Amino acid sequence: MPLDNLSELKRRVPGGKYTLARAIAERARQLQSGQVIPLVEVRTPNPLSVAIDEIVQGKITFRFGDGTTAAHEAGEVAAPASLEETLAITPDAAPATEEAI
């Protein structure tokens, strides 16, 4: 991951580096299991790289157990009360087409 993406990742996932790592890992697990399809053009088979690309491009939203959402469009930060709260990932856009994958 290029370092220029790091600031964008931190902006899109509030709550610090541990929440960011958890969000990337959770999305990568979803991609690896095959229960979801990538929402971005796949440039590498590595699910971690795909998850990072989805976050950087703003294709997914993070919802924490207390109901707060990462309000990345408005630039607002809604951090969870603790790292033990559930983290749900929901798509913001339609999946990438088969031709793009």
XYZ file of C-alpha atoms in Angstrom:
101
model
C 0.000 0.000 0.000
C 1.491 3.329 -0.977
C 1.891 5.756 1.899
C -0.161 8.391 0.078
C -3.219 6.154 0.653
C -2.625 6.063 4.403
C -4.083 9.507 5.089
C -7.120 8.681 2.940
C -7.622 5.390 4.800
C -7.457 7.163 8.165
C -9.974 9.740 6.954
C -12.452 7.111 5.771
C -12.223 4.867 8.857
C -12.526 6.853 12.090
C -11.324 5.491 15.396
C -7.585 5.149 14.916
C -5.158 2.690 13.435
C -6.525 -0.347 15.281
C -10.048 0.220 13.996
C -8.596 0.734 10.521
C -6.675 -2.554 10.719
C -9.796 -4.332 11.943
C -11.923 -2.876 9.154
C -9.422 -3.906 6.469
C -9.102 -7.407 7.945
C -12.879 -7.884 8.209
C -13.473 -6.811 4.614
C -10.595 -9.017 3.418
C -12.169 -11.982 5.247
C -15.473 -11.310 3.507
C -13.738 -11.194 0.128
C -11.669 -14.321 0.842
C -14.739 -16.343 1.870
C -16.499 -15.515 -1.383
C -19.631 -14.233 0.365
C -19.191 -10.847 -1.330
C -17.750 -9.708 -4.635
C -15.212 -6.887 -5.009
C -16.627 -3.411 -5.550
C -13.510 -2.194 -7.363
C -11.447 -3.392 -10.287
C -9.252 -6.232 -9.025
C -5.600 -5.594 -9.823
C -4.241 -8.291 -7.521
C -5.697 -11.484 -6.042
C -4.679 -10.346 -2.548
C -7.915 -9.667 -0.585
C -6.140 -7.166 1.691
C -5.165 -5.038 -1.298
C -8.701 -5.219 -2.682
C -10.133 -4.206 0.721
C -7.763 -1.236 0.913
C -8.710 -0.147 -2.619
C -12.421 -0.339 -1.723
C -11.880 1.847 1.340
C -9.720 4.407 -0.476
C -12.279 4.691 -3.297
C -15.135 5.114 -0.800
C -17.034 2.040 -1.985
C -17.914 0.768 1.496
C -19.276 2.269 4.709
C -18.425 1.153 8.221
C -21.185 0.901 10.796
C -20.229 0.427 14.421
C -22.191 -1.475 17.057
C -23.576 1.707 18.602
C -25.193 2.714 15.303
C -22.693 5.395 14.308
C -21.392 5.425 10.771
C -18.165 6.614 9.236
C -19.467 9.833 7.689
C -16.653 10.134 5.211
C -18.438 12.379 2.716
C -19.093 15.104 5.275
C -15.680 14.697 6.858
C -17.296 13.980 10.222
C -15.742 11.469 12.573
C -17.919 9.027 14.482
C -15.595 6.804 16.474
C -16.800 3.717 18.329
C -16.762 3.707 22.128
C -14.549 0.613 22.178
C -12.840 -1.764 19.797
C -15.061 -4.612 21.015
C -18.092 -3.137 19.265
C -19.265 -4.859 16.130
C -18.113 -3.560 12.808
C -20.437 -4.050 9.856
C -19.347 -3.254 6.341
C -21.971 -2.256 3.798
C -21.467 -1.441 0.133
C -22.010 2.145 -0.995
C -22.143 1.324 -4.689
C -22.908 -1.404 -7.165
C -20.272 -4.114 -7.557
C -17.715 -3.958 -10.318
C -18.887 -5.578 -13.526
C -17.456 -8.892 -14.670
C -15.650 -7.135 -17.527
C -13.850 -4.860 -15.054
C -12.764 -7.746 -12.851
